[in-house]
């Protein structure tokens, strides 16, 4: 079965390569039985929202139907399983995917579009879709505010998770952060590193851009992060690992993260354990939101 983030990536790549407008994808998606509204589909294509397997397959169906109707020589959007692809009638639009440990790619370089929210977003987004992207971000923020988590301060149920995470991974600090429209708000922190920050300074704000674990073994030598204010100054962070946490309907509202003031290795088992702890955070949010 194809992972959700890879399937999402192929959908965005297909839309980008064909120069499709997100609104026409949504209209076709509704025509094939899709249940989500336009904002949710745009949020999915922009990497702000993960949707169910059934709805991902319907988005792929809509994209591939448009490609076929226009006879466009563009790689199609992939389906969750080979059986679904075979039943769709669009299997000829798909080509094998090659996965590597650190990224996903086709077996030849894909056409890329405008970079939005951590993945390649549909071409033309920056020319006419700013409003749709902003509405998707508004919906994400609404999901955060509706959760009530910003109103309850620190809670023991979350402090137990960060305390265990700090001990399990032997790091300086472990924290749960919530990302508003302009701030990182710390919901729980165990250790000396972790504070409310402007969103543009938050590593956790980068984490929520994709449904994956962000791992920075040594930020001091990382060309992307070495000049970041939290690395070059302040707590002089060196190691970071964070995994997004989402609302029950899929909006990524924050992350569970680990920070250390020295470089660290992070194994596949470590990543799996961090994902499991992030799932515990989500379960606490979903099953007992008022606790």
Coordinates of C-alpha atoms in Angstrom, one line a residue:
X1 CA 0.0 0.0 0.0
X2 CA 1.4 3.4 -0.9
X3 CA 2.0 5.8 2.0
X4 CA -0.2 8.8 2.3
X5 CA 2.6 11.4 2.0
X6 CA 3.9 9.8 -1.2
X7 CA 0.5 9.6 -2.7
X8 CA -0.1 13.3 -1.8
X9 CA 3.3 14.2 -3.3
X10 CA 2.4 12.4 -6.6
X11 CA -1.0 14.3 -6.8
X12 CA 0.7 17.6 -6.3
X13 CA 3.4 16.7 -8.9
X14 CA 0.7 15.8 -11.4
X15 CA -1.2 19.0 -10.9
X16 CA 2.0 21.0 -11.1
X17 CA 3.3 19.3 -14.3
X18 CA -0.1 19.7 -16.1
X19 CA -0.5 23.3 -14.9
X20 CA -4.0 22.5 -13.5
X21 CA -5.9 25.0 -11.4
X22 CA -6.8 23.6 -8.0
X23 CA -10.5 24.7 -8.4
X24 CA -10.9 22.5 -11.5
X25 CA -9.4 19.5 -9.7
X26 CA -12.0 20.0 -6.9
X27 CA -14.9 20.3 -9.3
X28 CA -13.9 17.1 -11.0
X29 CA -13.3 15.4 -7.7
X30 CA -16.8 16.2 -6.6
X31 CA -18.0 14.8 -9.9
X32 CA -16.5 11.4 -9.1
X33 CA -18.0 11.3 -5.7
X34 CA -15.6 13.2 -3.5
X35 CA -17.0 14.3 -0.1
X36 CA -14.5 17.1 0.9
X37 CA -15.0 20.8 0.3
X38 CA -12.8 22.9 -1.9
X39 CA -10.7 24.2 1.0
X40 CA -9.9 20.7 2.2
X41 CA -8.8 19.5 -1.3
X42 CA -6.7 22.6 -1.7
X43 CA -5.2 22.0 1.7
X44 CA -4.3 18.5 0.7
X45 CA -2.7 19.6 -2.5
X46 CA -0.7 22.3 -0.7
X47 CA 0.6 19.8 2.0
X48 CA -1.4 21.4 4.8
X49 CA -3.8 18.5 5.4
X50 CA -3.8 14.7 5.1
X51 CA -7.1 13.1 4.0
X52 CA -8.4 9.6 4.2
X53 CA -7.3 6.9 1.7
X54 CA -10.6 6.8 0.0
X55 CA -10.6 10.6 -0.6
X56 CA -7.0 10.5 -1.7
X57 CA -7.9 7.9 -4.4
X58 CA -10.8 10.1 -5.5
X59 CA -8.5 13.1 -5.9
X60 CA -6.1 10.9 -7.9
X61 CA -9.1 9.8 -10.1
X62 CA -10.1 13.4 -10.7
X63 CA -6.6 14.5 -11.7
X64 CA -6.1 11.5 -14.0
X65 CA -9.5 12.1 -15.6
X66 CA -8.5 15.7 -16.5
X67 CA -5.2 14.5 -17.8
X68 CA -6.9 11.9 -20.0
X69 CA -9.6 14.3 -21.3
X70 CA -6.8 16.7 -22.4
X71 CA -4.4 14.1 -23.6
X72 CA -1.6 15.7 -21.5
X73 CA 1.8 13.9 -21.5
X74 CA 2.1 14.2 -17.7
X75 CA 2.7 11.6 -15.1
X76 CA -0.6 10.7 -13.3
X77 CA -1.5 10.8 -9.6
X78 CA -0.9 7.5 -7.9
X79 CA -3.4 5.4 -6.1
X80 CA -3.2 3.8 -2.6
X81 CA -2.9 0.2 -4.0
X82 CA -2.2 -1.5 -7.3
X83 CA -5.7 -3.0 -7.2
X84 CA -7.3 0.5 -7.0
X85 CA -5.0 1.7 -9.8
X86 CA -6.0 -1.2 -12.0
X87 CA -9.7 -0.7 -11.4
X88 CA -9.4 3.1 -12.2
X89 CA -8.7 2.7 -15.9
X90 CA -5.8 5.2 -15.6
X91 CA -2.9 2.8 -14.8
X92 CA -1.2 3.7 -18.0
X93 CA -0.6 7.2 -16.7
X94 CA 1.4 5.9 -13.7
X95 CA 5.0 4.9 -13.7
X96 CA 7.0 3.1 -11.0
X97 CA 8.0 5.1 -7.9
X98 CA 11.5 4.7 -6.4
X99 CA 11.7 5.5 -2.7
X100 CA 15.0 6.5 -0.9
X101 CA 15.4 6.8 2.9
X102 CA 15.4 10.6 2.9
X103 CA 13.1 11.5 0.0
X104 CA 10.6 10.3 -2.6
X105 CA 11.1 10.6 -6.3
X106 CA 10.0 9.1 -9.6
X107 CA 12.6 7.0 -11.5
X108 CA 13.4 10.2 -13.6
X109 CA 13.2 13.8 -12.4
X110 CA 9.7 15.1 -12.1
X111 CA 8.5 18.4 -13.3
X112 CA 8.2 20.7 -10.3
X113 CA 6.0 23.7 -9.7
X114 CA 5.7 26.5 -7.1
X115 CA 7.1 25.4 -3.7
X116 CA 4.3 25.8 -1.1
X117 CA 4.0 24.4 2.4
X118 CA 6.9 22.0 2.0
X119 CA 5.9 20.2 -1.2
X120 CA 5.7 21.2 -4.8
X121 CA 2.3 22.8 -5.1
X122 CA 0.2 23.2 -8.3
X123 CA 1.7 25.5 -10.9
X124 CA 0.0 28.8 -11.0
X125 CA -0.8 28.8 -7.2
X126 CA 1.3 31.9 -6.7
X127 CA -0.6 33.6 -9.6
X128 CA -4.1 33.0 -8.6
X129 CA -4.5 30.6 -5.7
X130 CA -3.1 32.7 -2.8
X131 CA -6.7 33.1 -1.5
X132 CA -7.3 29.3 -1.5
X133 CA -4.0 28.7 0.3
X134 CA -4.8 31.3 2.9
X135 CA -8.2 29.8 3.4
X136 CA -6.7 26.4 4.0
X137 CA -4.3 27.9 6.5
X138 CA -7.3 29.7 8.1
X139 CA -9.1 26.3 8.4
X140 CA -6.0 24.8 10.0
X141 CA -5.8 27.5 12.6
X142 CA -9.6 27.2 13.2
X143 CA -9.0 23.5 13.9
X144 CA -6.3 24.4 16.4
X145 CA -8.5 27.0 18.2
X146 CA -11.5 24.7 18.2
X147 CA -9.5 22.0 20.0
X148 CA -9.4 24.2 23.1
X149 CA -5.7 23.3 23.7
X150 CA -4.6 27.0 23.7
X151 CA -7.0 27.8 26.5
X152 CA -6.0 25.1 29.1
X153 CA -2.3 25.9 29.7
X154 CA 0.1 23.1 30.7
X155 CA -1.6 19.8 31.4
X156 CA -0.2 16.8 33.3
X157 CA -1.3 14.3 30.6
X158 CA 1.0 16.0 28.1
X159 CA 3.8 16.7 30.6
X160 CA 4.0 12.9 31.2
X161 CA 4.7 12.3 27.5
X162 CA 7.4 15.0 27.3
X163 CA 9.0 13.8 30.5
X164 CA 9.1 10.2 29.1
X165 CA 10.4 11.4 25.7
X166 CA 13.3 13.4 27.3
X167 CA 14.3 10.3 29.3
X168 CA 13.8 7.8 26.4
X169 CA 16.0 9.8 24.0
X170 CA 18.4 11.3 26.6
X171 CA 18.1 14.8 25.2
X172 CA 18.2 18.3 26.8
X173 CA 14.5 19.0 26.2
X174 CA 11.3 17.5 24.8
X175 CA 8.3 19.6 24.1
X176 CA 4.8 19.8 22.5
X177 CA 4.3 22.9 20.5
X178 CA 1.1 24.4 18.9
X179 CA 1.5 26.5 15.8
X180 CA -0.9 29.4 15.5
X181 CA -1.1 31.9 12.5
X182 CA 1.9 33.8 13.9
X183 CA 3.3 32.0 17.1
X184 CA 4.7 28.8 18.4
X185 CA 2.9 28.2 21.7
X186 CA 4.5 25.6 24.0
X187 CA 1.9 23.3 25.4
X188 CA 4.3 21.2 27.4
X189 CA 8.1 21.2 27.9
X190 CA 10.5 19.1 30.0
X191 CA 14.0 20.6 30.1
X192 CA 15.5 24.0 29.6
X193 CA 14.9 24.5 25.8
X194 CA 11.4 25.3 24.7
X195 CA 9.6 28.6 24.7
X196 CA 6.9 30.6 22.9
X197 CA 8.3 32.1 19.8
X198 CA 7.3 34.0 16.6
X199 CA 6.3 31.4 14.0
X200 CA 9.1 32.4 11.7
X201 CA 11.7 31.3 14.3
X202 CA 10.0 28.0 15.1
X203 CA 11.6 24.7 13.9
X204 CA 8.3 23.1 14.8
X205 CA 6.5 25.3 12.3
X206 CA 8.7 23.7 9.6
X207 CA 7.9 20.3 11.0
X208 CA 4.2 20.7 10.4
X209 CA 4.7 21.5 6.7
X210 CA 4.9 17.7 5.9
X211 CA 3.5 14.5 7.3
X212 CA 6.9 13.1 8.2
X213 CA 9.5 13.3 11.0
X214 CA 11.9 16.2 10.6
X215 CA 15.4 15.2 11.8
X216 CA 18.4 17.5 12.0
X217 CA 21.4 15.5 13.4
X218 CA 23.7 18.5 13.6
X219 CA 22.2 21.9 12.9
X220 CA 25.5 23.6 13.4
X221 CA 26.9 22.1 10.2
X222 CA 23.6 21.8 8.3
X223 CA 23.6 24.3 5.4
X224 CA 19.8 24.9 5.8
X225 CA 19.8 25.5 9.5
X226 CA 23.2 26.5 10.7
X227 CA 22.3 30.3 10.5
X228 CA 19.0 29.8 12.2
X229 CA 18.7 32.1 15.3
X230 CA 18.1 29.1 17.6
X231 CA 21.3 27.5 16.2
X232 CA 23.6 30.4 15.8
X233 CA 22.5 32.1 19.0
X234 CA 20.0 31.6 21.8
X235 CA 20.0 28.0 23.1
X236 CA 22.6 27.0 20.4
X237 CA 20.5 24.0 19.4
X238 CA 22.4 21.3 17.6
X239 CA 20.1 18.3 17.4
X240 CA 16.4 18.4 16.5
X241 CA 13.7 15.8 15.8
X242 CA 10.1 16.6 15.5
X243 CA 6.9 14.8 14.3
X244 CA 3.6 16.5 13.6
X245 CA 0.5 16.1 15.6
X246 CA -2.9 16.5 13.9
X247 CA -6.5 17.0 14.8
X248 CA -8.9 14.1 14.3
X249 CA -9.9 15.5 10.9
X250 CA -6.3 15.7 9.7
X251 CA -5.1 19.3 10.2
X252 CA -1.5 19.5 11.4
X253 CA -1.6 21.9 14.4
X254 CA 1.7 21.2 16.2
X255 CA 4.5 18.8 16.9
X256 CA 6.2 16.7 19.5
X257 CA 9.9 17.6 19.3
X258 CA 13.3 16.7 20.8
X259 CA 16.1 19.3 21.1
X260 CA 19.6 18.8 22.3
X261 CA 22.6 21.2 22.6
X262 CA 24.9 18.6 21.1
X263 CA 24.7 16.6 17.8
X264 CA 23.0 13.3 17.9
X265 CA 22.4 10.3 15.8
X266 CA 18.7 9.2 15.3
X267 CA 18.0 5.6 14.3
X268 CA 15.1 4.2 12.5
X269 CA 13.9 2.7 15.8
X270 CA 14.2 6.1 17.4
X271 CA 12.1 7.6 14.7
X272 CA 9.5 4.9 15.1
X273 CA 9.4 5.5 18.9
X274 CA 9.0 9.3 18.4
X275 CA 6.1 8.7 16.0
X276 CA 4.4 6.4 18.6
X277 CA 4.7 9.1 21.2
X278 CA 3.3 11.7 18.8
X279 CA 0.4 9.3 18.3
X280 CA -0.1 9.2 22.1
X281 CA -0.3 13.0 22.0
X282 CA -2.9 12.9 19.3
X283 CA -5.0 10.3 21.2
X284 CA -5.0 12.5 24.2
X285 CA -6.2 15.4 22.1
X286 CA -8.9 13.4 20.3
X287 CA -10.3 11.2 23.1
X288 CA -10.3 13.6 26.0
X289 CA -10.1 17.1 24.6
X290 CA -11.5 18.8 27.7
X291 CA -9.3 16.9 30.2

